[in-house]
């Protein structure tokens, strides 16, 4: 019945609803225009609106009647089902319903809690974003105000900071430049010193041969003075000067130079001597000759040669060279005898091989004695061989022996006027220390003489200050007064008394304050 009623009412109801909607829309448009025209459409629309209320009441009452009939039918079916089912089944169904109900309640609670949390998180996120935005606005406003406020203070502070850092940077750069330039200068000086020491030692080796220096002295000096410091450099220069003096080298050619310092420069003297040696240096094949023959080069060696004019000093030096030559021959004779005393053929073979001597040649021992300290490239080996054959000669200036030379040894070498050993000096056991002491005393003498000369020149300048008529002397006196005032700054001492303290500070290596204190000033 309800289905048939619904199917019969459906097209009429839908058409009525459509007519009612058209009537309401038409009346709304007419009222919006504001016209009071009473035509058929307006009257028809008004009749539809007035009649719609009674129709709706009848439709609703029909729907309510159908719902009541349907629910009554459902209730009767439910009661009939309960009567047909047992009590246990009903209870089980009831429990199942309760279980599903609790589960549904739990699911609802979880879902509602999740939904509430999401809503809360959304609100909190929205509030946080709003707070962030507002706080950003406040911070930007404060930042702009602060930026405007501190611009001047920053400018003042940065200006002072830049000026301070500029001073620090300039001082640091000056210090770094000083350190770097000092290091570069020291490296250059060390490299120059190493180079000069190398070439000085090469020339010294040849000068020893020309000056007939003792083999023990050569070995001791070569092994002990081999460093690259200023001390060894000074010792080598001093030894060169000693050899130049023994050979009476003529340095008058240096006095003609434009610079007066070249006449006293040891390096220029070295170059002059090296040129003389290069002109007379023999080209000898070491494979065919045991040793190189010396060619007279220096004035002390040329005494007695036909056509050479010798002075008294040359003859005196030649006499000293003759004595040194006899002592050198005596040392080679001692080497020959020491080789004769060695019975171990293996040791002798090693000694000969060290100087590249043939093992089957004649006069091997004499050749060994004459070959040692002959070639510069074998200088280190020659020194080691001397100390191997004569351990007692280490640190001494000659080879000594208490035994008289044998007849065979005298026959092998030239006849000597005397076979006596050189006189033993007091500092024989302190070879290097004696050289250092002599060098120190010489340097102290030179420094003292230079200081006395400088003080005398300063005194002359001070005396020249009184000469008012001479403008040149007055200008010298002006600069001298500036020098004197700079030295005497902080010391309220008369200049005549300050001179003595200045001299004492130079001689004893003290500061000027300590020198004044020790002098009682």
Short mmCIF file of C-alpha atoms in Angstrom, two decimals:
data_model
loop_
_atom_site.label_atom_id
_atom_site.label_comp_id
_atom_site.label_asym_id
_atom_site.label_seq_id
_atom_site.Cartn_x
_atom_site.Cartn_y
_atom_site.Cartn_z
CA UNK A 1 0.00 0.00 0.00
CA UNK A 2 2.77 2.41 0.98
CA UNK A 3 4.72 1.56 -2.18
CA UNK A 4 1.73 2.06 -4.40
CA UNK A 5 0.82 5.29 -2.68
CA UNK A 6 4.36 6.57 -3.00
CA UNK A 7 4.52 5.68 -6.71
CA UNK A 8 1.17 7.40 -7.39
CA UNK A 9 2.08 10.53 -5.48
CA UNK A 10 5.63 10.92 -6.72
CA UNK A 11 5.03 12.57 -10.13
CA UNK A 12 2.31 14.86 -8.80
CA UNK A 13 4.43 15.87 -5.81
CA UNK A 14 7.48 16.59 -7.89
CA UNK A 15 5.48 18.67 -10.35
CA UNK A 16 3.85 20.57 -7.50
CA UNK A 17 7.21 21.27 -5.93
CA UNK A 18 8.48 22.50 -9.23
CA UNK A 19 5.43 24.76 -9.66
CA UNK A 20 5.85 26.08 -6.16
CA UNK A 21 9.54 26.87 -6.76
CA UNK A 22 8.60 28.66 -10.02
CA UNK A 23 5.93 30.68 -8.23
CA UNK A 24 8.27 31.74 -5.44
CA UNK A 25 11.03 32.73 -7.90
CA UNK A 26 8.57 34.62 -10.12
CA UNK A 27 7.03 36.55 -7.22
CA UNK A 28 10.56 37.43 -5.93
CA UNK A 29 11.59 38.81 -9.30
CA UNK A 30 8.34 40.83 -9.63
CA UNK A 31 8.79 42.31 -6.16
CA UNK A 32 12.42 43.16 -6.94
CA UNK A 33 11.34 45.07 -10.06
CA UNK A 34 8.66 46.84 -8.04
CA UNK A 35 5.77 46.58 -10.57
CA UNK A 36 2.13 46.10 -9.33
CA UNK A 37 0.84 44.54 -12.53
CA UNK A 38 -1.94 41.95 -11.91
CA UNK A 39 -1.70 39.50 -14.82
CA UNK A 40 -2.52 35.82 -15.00
CA UNK A 41 1.02 34.64 -14.12
CA UNK A 42 1.14 36.65 -10.93
CA UNK A 43 -2.32 35.46 -9.83
CA UNK A 44 -1.46 31.88 -10.68
CA UNK A 45 1.79 32.12 -8.70
CA UNK A 46 -0.08 33.52 -5.72
CA UNK A 47 -2.69 30.74 -5.82
CA UNK A 48 0.08 28.09 -5.92
CA UNK A 49 1.77 29.58 -2.86
CA UNK A 50 -1.51 29.76 -0.91
CA UNK A 51 -2.59 26.24 -1.80
CA UNK A 52 0.82 24.69 -1.07
CA UNK A 53 0.33 24.72 2.72
CA UNK A 54 -2.77 22.45 2.66
CA UNK A 55 -1.12 20.06 0.23
CA UNK A 56 2.04 19.82 2.39
CA UNK A 57 -0.10 18.99 5.45
CA UNK A 58 -1.82 16.14 3.60
CA UNK A 59 1.50 14.80 2.25
CA UNK A 60 3.09 14.87 5.68
CA UNK A 61 0.14 13.15 7.34
CA UNK A 62 0.29 10.41 4.69
CA UNK A 63 4.03 9.91 5.28
CA UNK A 64 3.55 9.72 9.05
CA UNK A 65 0.80 7.11 8.62
CA UNK A 66 3.09 5.01 6.41
CA UNK A 67 5.96 5.25 8.95
CA UNK A 68 3.60 4.19 11.78
CA UNK A 69 2.38 1.18 9.85
CA UNK A 70 5.98 0.17 8.96
CA UNK A 71 7.25 0.49 12.52
CA UNK A 72 4.29 -1.50 13.89
CA UNK A 73 5.04 -4.24 11.40
CA UNK A 74 8.70 -4.28 12.40
CA UNK A 75 7.76 -4.46 16.12
CA UNK A 76 5.38 -7.39 15.55
CA UNK A 77 8.11 -9.27 13.64
CA UNK A 78 10.57 -8.61 16.46
CA UNK A 79 8.18 -9.91 19.13
CA UNK A 80 7.42 -12.99 17.11
CA UNK A 81 11.21 -13.61 16.68
CA UNK A 82 11.83 -13.25 20.43
CA UNK A 83 9.09 -15.74 21.28
CA UNK A 84 10.51 -18.28 18.85
CA UNK A 85 14.17 -17.95 20.17
CA UNK A 86 15.29 -19.38 23.57
CA UNK A 87 16.45 -17.36 26.54
CA UNK A 88 20.13 -18.33 26.16
CA UNK A 89 20.21 -17.16 22.59
CA UNK A 90 18.62 -13.90 23.56
CA UNK A 91 21.17 -13.39 26.31
CA UNK A 92 24.03 -14.20 23.89
CA UNK A 93 22.61 -11.79 21.36
CA UNK A 94 22.25 -9.19 24.09
CA UNK A 95 25.86 -9.68 25.20
CA UNK A 96 27.03 -9.47 21.60
CA UNK A 97 25.08 -6.27 21.18
CA UNK A 98 26.62 -4.90 24.37
CA UNK A 99 30.10 -5.89 23.16
CA UNK A 100 29.59 -4.23 19.83
CA UNK A 101 28.12 -1.26 21.63
CA UNK A 102 31.19 -0.93 23.91
CA UNK A 103 33.50 -1.39 20.95
CA UNK A 104 31.60 1.26 19.06
CA UNK A 105 31.77 3.56 22.09
CA UNK A 106 35.53 2.92 22.40
CA UNK A 107 36.11 3.58 18.68
CA UNK A 108 34.07 6.72 18.94
CA UNK A 109 36.04 7.85 21.97
CA UNK A 110 39.38 7.20 20.24
CA UNK A 111 38.28 8.91 17.07
CA UNK A 112 36.85 11.87 18.95
CA UNK A 113 40.04 12.17 20.98
CA UNK A 114 42.14 12.04 17.81
CA UNK A 115 39.88 14.59 16.19
CA UNK A 116 40.05 16.83 19.27
CA UNK A 117 43.84 16.58 19.30
CA UNK A 118 44.08 17.43 15.64
CA UNK A 119 41.80 20.39 16.17
CA UNK A 120 43.92 21.46 19.17
CA UNK A 121 47.15 21.05 17.20
CA UNK A 122 45.70 23.05 14.34
CA UNK A 123 44.66 25.82 16.72
CA UNK A 124 48.01 25.75 18.53
CA UNK A 125 49.86 25.85 15.20
CA UNK A 126 47.74 28.76 14.09
CA UNK A 127 48.37 30.58 17.37
CA UNK A 128 52.13 29.87 17.11
CA UNK A 129 52.28 31.19 13.57
CA UNK A 130 50.39 34.27 14.64
CA UNK A 131 52.75 34.74 17.59
CA UNK A 132 55.79 34.24 15.34
CA UNK A 133 54.52 36.77 12.88
CA UNK A 134 53.76 39.33 15.57
CA UNK A 135 57.02 38.75 17.35
CA UNK A 136 58.87 39.10 14.02
CA UNK A 137 57.11 42.40 13.48
CA UNK A 138 58.18 43.59 16.96
CA UNK A 139 61.74 42.35 16.54
CA UNK A 140 62.10 44.02 13.14
CA UNK A 141 60.80 47.28 14.58
CA UNK A 142 63.21 47.04 17.53
CA UNK A 143 66.08 46.09 15.20
CA UNK A 144 65.49 49.10 13.01
CA UNK A 145 65.36 51.39 16.03
CA UNK A 146 68.53 49.86 17.46
CA UNK A 147 70.26 50.04 14.09
CA UNK A 148 69.47 53.71 13.79
CA UNK A 149 70.62 54.25 17.40
CA UNK A 150 74.01 52.49 17.21
CA UNK A 151 75.12 53.56 13.72
CA UNK A 152 77.06 56.53 15.03
CA UNK A 153 78.57 54.57 17.93
CA UNK A 154 79.69 51.83 15.55
CA UNK A 155 81.26 54.36 13.22
CA UNK A 156 83.24 55.92 16.07
CA UNK A 157 84.31 52.56 17.50
CA UNK A 158 85.23 51.06 14.13
CA UNK A 159 87.27 54.11 13.25
CA UNK A 160 89.28 53.87 16.46
CA UNK A 161 89.60 50.08 16.07
CA UNK A 162 90.84 50.38 12.48
CA UNK A 163 93.41 52.97 13.47
CA UNK A 164 94.61 50.78 16.33
CA UNK A 165 94.76 47.67 14.15
CA UNK A 166 96.62 49.61 11.50
CA UNK A 167 99.32 50.44 14.02
CA UNK A 168 99.47 46.86 15.23
CA UNK A 169 99.57 45.54 11.68
CA UNK A 170 102.34 47.89 10.66
CA UNK A 171 104.38 46.90 13.71
CA UNK A 172 103.73 43.22 13.09
CA UNK A 173 104.63 43.56 9.42
CA UNK A 174 107.78 45.41 10.33
CA UNK A 175 108.69 42.64 12.76
CA UNK A 176 107.89 39.90 10.26
CA UNK A 177 109.82 41.70 7.54
CA UNK A 178 112.76 42.07 9.89
CA UNK A 179 112.66 38.38 10.79
CA UNK A 180 112.28 37.27 7.16
CA UNK A 181 114.99 39.59 5.89
CA UNK A 182 117.25 38.54 8.73
CA UNK A 183 116.60 34.88 7.95
CA UNK A 184 117.22 35.42 4.23
CA UNK A 185 120.37 37.38 4.97
CA UNK A 186 121.61 34.68 7.33
CA UNK A 187 120.87 32.01 4.72
CA UNK A 188 122.71 33.99 2.06
CA UNK A 189 125.62 34.64 4.40
CA UNK A 190 125.71 30.96 5.40
CA UNK A 191 125.62 29.88 1.75
CA UNK A 192 128.36 32.39 0.89
CA UNK A 193 130.36 31.24 3.90
CA UNK A 194 129.99 27.58 2.93
CA UNK A 195 131.11 28.37 -0.61
CA UNK A 196 134.09 30.38 0.52
CA UNK A 197 135.09 27.75 3.08
CA UNK A 198 135.03 25.12 0.32
CA UNK A 199 137.23 27.15 -2.02
CA UNK A 200 139.45 28.33 0.86
CA UNK A 201 140.10 24.72 1.83
CA UNK A 202 140.97 23.86 -1.77
CA UNK A 203 143.54 26.67 -1.92
CA UNK A 204 144.75 25.87 1.57
CA UNK A 205 145.53 22.33 0.45
CA UNK A 206 147.77 23.62 -2.35
CA UNK A 207 149.39 26.26 -0.14
CA UNK A 208 150.28 23.56 2.40
CA UNK A 209 152.10 21.70 -0.34
CA UNK A 210 153.97 24.82 -1.42
CA UNK A 211 154.76 25.80 2.19
CA UNK A 212 155.89 22.22 3.08
CA UNK A 213 153.57 22.12 6.10
CA UNK A 214 153.80 19.09 8.39
CA UNK A 215 151.53 16.15 7.48
CA UNK A 216 150.35 15.78 11.08
CA UNK A 217 149.49 19.49 11.19
CA UNK A 218 147.53 19.16 7.94
CA UNK A 219 145.64 16.10 9.20
CA UNK A 220 144.79 17.69 12.56
CA UNK A 221 143.67 20.98 11.02
CA UNK A 222 141.70 19.30 8.19
CA UNK A 223 139.76 16.99 10.51
CA UNK A 224 139.19 19.42 13.39
CA UNK A 225 138.47 22.61 11.42
CA UNK A 226 135.85 21.45 8.94
CA UNK A 227 132.67 23.19 10.10
CA UNK A 228 130.64 25.98 8.49
CA UNK A 229 130.49 28.42 11.43
CA UNK A 230 132.19 31.76 11.78
CA UNK A 231 134.85 30.32 14.09
CA UNK A 232 136.03 27.73 11.58
CA UNK A 233 135.75 30.31 8.80
CA UNK A 234 138.02 32.66 10.75
CA UNK A 235 140.47 29.85 11.54
CA UNK A 236 140.70 28.90 7.86
CA UNK A 237 141.22 32.53 6.87
CA UNK A 238 143.93 32.87 9.50
CA UNK A 239 145.63 29.72 8.25
CA UNK A 240 145.53 31.12 4.71
CA UNK A 241 147.16 34.33 5.95
CA UNK A 242 149.85 32.27 7.71
CA UNK A 243 150.59 30.35 4.51
CA UNK A 244 150.65 33.58 2.49
CA UNK A 245 153.14 35.00 4.96
CA UNK A 246 155.31 31.84 4.82
CA UNK A 247 155.39 32.00 1.02
CA UNK A 248 155.91 35.79 1.07
CA UNK A 249 153.09 36.41 -1.44
CA UNK A 250 153.26 39.82 -3.11
CA UNK A 251 149.93 41.69 -2.79
CA UNK A 252 151.18 45.01 -4.18
CA UNK A 253 148.98 44.55 -7.26
CA UNK A 254 145.89 45.07 -5.11
CA UNK A 255 147.04 48.53 -3.97
CA UNK A 256 146.49 49.92 -7.49
CA UNK A 257 142.75 49.30 -7.32
CA UNK A 258 140.20 52.08 -7.07
CA UNK A 259 138.85 50.85 -3.73
CA UNK A 260 141.36 51.04 -0.85
CA UNK A 261 139.61 48.15 0.93
CA UNK A 262 140.71 45.64 -1.72
CA UNK A 263 144.31 45.93 -0.54
CA UNK A 264 143.38 44.45 2.85
CA UNK A 265 140.47 42.21 1.84
CA UNK A 266 141.29 38.56 2.42
CA UNK A 267 138.90 37.49 -0.33
CA UNK A 268 140.67 39.67 -2.91
CA UNK A 269 143.97 38.27 -1.72
CA UNK A 270 142.55 34.79 -2.13
CA UNK A 271 141.53 35.61 -5.72
CA UNK A 272 144.99 36.95 -6.49
CA UNK A 273 146.70 33.83 -5.11
CA UNK A 274 144.19 31.57 -6.90
CA UNK A 275 145.01 33.28 -10.20
CA UNK A 276 148.73 32.68 -9.65
CA UNK A 277 148.11 29.03 -8.81
CA UNK A 278 145.85 28.54 -11.83
CA UNK A 279 148.53 29.83 -14.20
CA UNK A 280 151.13 27.36 -12.94
CA UNK A 281 148.87 24.41 -12.04
CA UNK A 282 150.28 21.28 -13.81
CA UNK A 283 148.03 18.96 -15.77
CA UNK A 284 149.27 15.50 -14.76
CA UNK A 285 147.68 12.13 -15.29
CA UNK A 286 147.35 10.42 -11.91
CA UNK A 287 147.26 6.98 -13.54
CA UNK A 288 150.87 7.34 -14.78
CA UNK A 289 152.35 9.41 -11.95
CA UNK A 290 152.38 8.76 -8.23
CA UNK A 291 152.44 12.41 -7.31
CA UNK A 292 152.40 15.84 -8.94
CA UNK A 293 155.61 17.77 -9.08
CA UNK A 294 155.46 21.20 -7.44
CA UNK A 295 156.22 24.21 -9.61
CA UNK A 296 157.65 27.29 -7.84
CA UNK A 297 154.99 29.98 -7.84
CA UNK A 298 155.63 32.33 -4.92
CA UNK A 299 158.65 34.54 -4.18
CA UNK A 300 159.87 32.40 -1.26
CA UNK A 301 160.00 29.36 -3.56
CA UNK A 302 161.78 31.13 -6.41
CA UNK A 303 164.84 32.10 -4.37
CA UNK A 304 167.94 30.70 -6.11
CA UNK A 305 166.27 30.37 -9.51
CA UNK A 306 168.30 32.00 -12.26
CA UNK A 307 166.86 35.30 -13.37
CA UNK A 308 164.78 35.87 -10.23
CA UNK A 309 165.61 38.86 -8.09
CA UNK A 310 165.11 38.06 -4.41
CA UNK A 311 165.04 40.41 -1.47
CA UNK A 312 166.17 39.89 2.09
CA UNK A 313 162.69 38.92 3.21
CA UNK A 314 162.42 36.36 0.39
CA UNK A 315 165.69 34.76 1.46
CA UNK A 316 164.56 34.59 5.08
CA UNK A 317 161.31 32.93 4.06
CA UNK A 318 163.21 30.56 1.74
CA UNK A 319 165.35 29.45 4.68
CA UNK A 320 162.22 28.70 6.71
CA UNK A 321 160.78 26.75 3.74
CA UNK A 322 163.98 24.72 3.51
CA UNK A 323 163.71 23.73 7.17
CA UNK A 324 160.03 22.86 6.71
CA UNK A 325 160.90 20.77 3.64
CA UNK A 326 163.45 18.77 5.64
CA UNK A 327 160.91 18.18 8.43
CA UNK A 328 158.33 17.09 5.81
CA UNK A 329 160.84 14.65 4.27
CA UNK A 330 161.56 13.30 7.76
CA UNK A 331 157.83 12.72 8.29
CA UNK A 332 157.57 10.82 4.99
CA UNK A 333 160.58 8.77 6.09
CA UNK A 334 158.71 7.93 9.33
CA UNK A 335 155.69 6.84 7.26
CA UNK A 336 157.97 4.58 5.19
CA UNK A 337 159.41 2.98 8.32
CA UNK A 338 155.95 2.53 9.87
CA UNK A 339 154.79 0.74 6.71
CA UNK A 340 157.87 -1.48 6.86
CA UNK A 341 156.96 -2.47 10.42
CA UNK A 342 153.48 -3.70 9.38
CA UNK A 343 153.59 -7.45 8.65
CA UNK A 344 149.93 -7.93 7.79
CA UNK A 345 149.72 -8.03 3.98
CA UNK A 346 145.96 -7.54 4.05
CA UNK A 347 146.31 -4.31 6.02
CA UNK A 348 149.03 -3.10 3.63
CA UNK A 349 146.79 -3.89 0.68
CA UNK A 350 143.98 -1.82 2.18
CA UNK A 351 146.38 1.08 2.75
CA UNK A 352 147.62 0.97 -0.85
CA UNK A 353 144.07 0.67 -2.20
CA UNK A 354 143.02 3.77 -0.25
CA UNK A 355 145.40 5.85 -2.41
CA UNK A 356 144.76 3.81 -5.60
CA UNK A 357 148.33 2.47 -5.67
CA UNK A 358 149.17 -0.76 -7.57
CA UNK A 359 149.80 -3.72 -5.29
CA UNK A 360 152.51 -5.24 -7.51
CA UNK A 361 154.52 -2.10 -8.25
CA UNK A 362 158.04 -1.42 -7.11
CA UNK A 363 158.79 1.03 -4.34
CA UNK A 364 155.22 0.85 -3.11
CA UNK A 365 156.09 2.07 0.37
CA UNK A 366 158.02 5.08 -0.92
CA UNK A 367 155.23 5.81 -3.37
CA UNK A 368 152.68 5.66 -0.53
CA UNK A 369 154.77 8.05 1.60
CA UNK A 370 155.09 10.51 -1.31
CA UNK A 371 151.46 10.13 -2.50
CA UNK A 372 149.83 10.90 0.82
CA UNK A 373 148.55 14.48 1.09
CA UNK A 374 149.27 15.09 -2.61
CA UNK A 375 145.79 15.14 -4.16
CA UNK A 376 142.99 17.32 -2.84
CA UNK A 377 140.23 14.79 -3.51
CA UNK A 378 142.06 12.34 -1.20
CA UNK A 379 142.55 14.82 1.66
CA UNK A 380 140.08 13.12 4.01
CA UNK A 381 141.56 9.68 3.34
CA UNK A 382 145.08 11.06 3.80
CA UNK A 383 144.17 12.44 7.23
CA UNK A 384 142.61 9.10 8.24
CA UNK A 385 145.68 7.21 7.04
CA UNK A 386 148.02 9.48 9.03
CA UNK A 387 146.01 8.88 12.23
CA UNK A 388 145.79 5.14 11.48
CA UNK A 389 149.57 4.85 11.14
CA UNK A 390 150.37 7.32 13.94
CA UNK A 391 147.54 7.45 16.51
CA UNK A 392 149.75 9.56 18.77
CA UNK A 393 149.89 12.33 16.12
CA UNK A 394 146.19 13.23 16.59
CA UNK A 395 145.89 16.83 17.74
CA UNK A 396 149.63 17.57 17.25
CA UNK A 397 151.62 19.53 14.69
CA UNK A 398 154.21 16.92 13.63
CA UNK A 399 154.96 13.18 13.56
CA UNK A 400 157.44 12.21 16.25
CA UNK A 401 159.39 9.03 16.84
CA UNK A 402 162.09 8.09 19.33
CA UNK A 403 163.74 5.61 16.94
CA UNK A 404 166.55 6.63 14.57
CA UNK A 405 165.86 6.22 10.85
CA UNK A 406 167.14 2.99 9.26
CA UNK A 407 169.79 2.96 6.52
CA UNK A 408 167.28 1.66 3.99
CA UNK A 409 164.91 4.52 4.73
CA UNK A 410 167.74 7.08 4.42
CA UNK A 411 168.68 5.51 1.11
CA UNK A 412 165.15 5.78 -0.26
CA UNK A 413 164.80 9.49 0.54
CA UNK A 414 167.11 12.47 0.04
CA UNK A 415 169.90 13.08 2.48
CA UNK A 416 168.88 15.47 5.23
CA UNK A 417 171.10 17.90 7.08
CA UNK A 418 169.57 16.85 10.41
CA UNK A 419 167.29 14.06 11.56
CA UNK A 420 166.21 15.79 14.75
CA UNK A 421 162.53 16.29 15.50
CA UNK A 422 161.05 19.83 15.62
CA UNK A 423 161.02 21.52 19.00
CA UNK A 424 157.95 20.58 21.08
CA UNK A 425 155.81 23.63 21.80
CA UNK A 426 154.04 24.27 25.10
CA UNK A 427 150.54 24.02 23.61
CA UNK A 428 151.21 20.89 21.53
CA UNK A 429 148.36 18.95 23.15
CA UNK A 430 145.82 21.74 22.60
CA UNK A 431 145.93 22.16 18.84
CA UNK A 432 142.55 23.73 18.11
CA UNK A 433 142.35 25.58 21.42
CA UNK A 434 145.71 27.23 20.74
CA UNK A 435 144.47 28.35 17.32
CA UNK A 436 141.31 29.77 18.88
CA UNK A 437 143.32 31.56 21.60
CA UNK A 438 145.63 33.12 19.01
CA UNK A 439 142.67 34.19 16.89
CA UNK A 440 140.88 35.68 19.91
CA UNK A 441 143.94 37.62 21.03
CA UNK A 442 144.47 38.94 17.51
CA UNK A 443 140.85 40.01 17.22
CA UNK A 444 140.97 41.70 20.62
CA UNK A 445 144.06 43.60 19.54
CA UNK A 446 142.37 44.69 16.32
CA UNK A 447 139.21 45.75 18.17
CA UNK A 448 141.19 47.68 20.77
CA UNK A 449 143.21 49.47 18.11
CA UNK A 450 140.06 50.30 16.14
CA UNK A 451 138.37 51.56 19.30
CA UNK A 452 141.30 53.75 20.25
CA UNK A 453 141.36 55.20 16.75
CA UNK A 454 137.61 55.85 16.82
CA UNK A 455 137.80 57.54 20.23
CA UNK A 456 140.72 59.67 19.00
CA UNK A 457 138.72 60.72 15.93
CA UNK A 458 135.75 61.58 18.14
CA UNK A 459 138.05 63.70 20.29
CA UNK A 460 139.31 65.53 17.22
CA UNK A 461 135.72 66.21 16.21
CA UNK A 462 134.96 67.57 19.67
CA UNK A 463 137.98 69.85 19.53
CA UNK A 464 136.91 71.02 16.08
CA UNK A 465 133.63 72.22 17.58
CA UNK A 466 135.49 75.15 19.10
CA UNK A 467 136.61 76.38 15.70
CA UNK A 468 133.80 78.82 14.84
CA UNK A 469 135.43 80.24 11.73
CA UNK A 470 135.59 76.98 9.80
CA UNK A 471 132.08 76.01 8.53
CA UNK A 472 133.11 72.49 7.47
CA UNK A 473 134.58 71.63 10.86
CA UNK A 474 131.53 73.15 12.54
CA UNK A 475 129.18 70.86 10.56
CA UNK A 476 131.26 67.84 11.55
CA UNK A 477 131.10 68.95 15.15
CA UNK A 478 127.31 69.29 14.90
CA UNK A 479 126.86 65.67 13.79
CA UNK A 480 129.38 64.54 16.37
CA UNK A 481 127.35 66.25 19.11
CA UNK A 482 124.24 64.41 17.92
CA UNK A 483 126.15 61.11 18.10
CA UNK A 484 127.44 61.92 21.54
CA UNK A 485 124.03 62.99 22.84
CA UNK A 486 122.44 59.79 21.51
CA UNK A 487 125.05 57.68 23.31
CA UNK A 488 124.83 59.69 26.53
CA UNK A 489 121.00 59.73 26.60
CA UNK A 490 119.83 58.81 30.08
CA UNK A 491 123.36 59.11 31.59
CA UNK A 492 124.04 62.48 33.13
CA UNK A 493 127.80 62.11 32.90
CA UNK A 494 130.32 64.52 31.38
CA UNK A 495 131.62 63.45 27.99
CA UNK A 496 135.24 63.14 29.18
CA UNK A 497 134.13 60.59 31.78
CA UNK A 498 131.70 58.87 29.41
CA UNK A 499 134.52 58.14 26.97
CA UNK A 500 136.23 55.86 29.47
CA UNK A 501 132.99 53.97 30.22
CA UNK A 502 132.33 53.60 26.49
CA UNK A 503 135.79 52.17 25.96
CA UNK A 504 135.30 49.75 28.86
CA UNK A 505 131.95 48.56 27.48
CA UNK A 506 133.59 47.75 24.13
CA UNK A 507 136.57 45.98 25.64
CA UNK A 508 134.70 43.84 28.19
CA UNK A 509 131.47 43.27 26.30
CA UNK A 510 129.35 45.07 28.90
CA UNK A 511 126.43 47.40 28.50
CA UNK A 512 127.09 51.09 28.93
CA UNK A 513 125.12 51.17 32.19
CA UNK A 514 127.22 48.36 33.69
CA UNK A 515 130.40 50.02 32.48
CA UNK A 516 129.38 53.30 34.14
CA UNK A 517 128.56 51.45 37.36
CA UNK A 518 131.90 49.59 37.41
CA UNK A 519 133.75 52.80 36.66
CA UNK A 520 132.15 54.48 39.66
CA UNK A 521 130.34 57.05 37.52
#
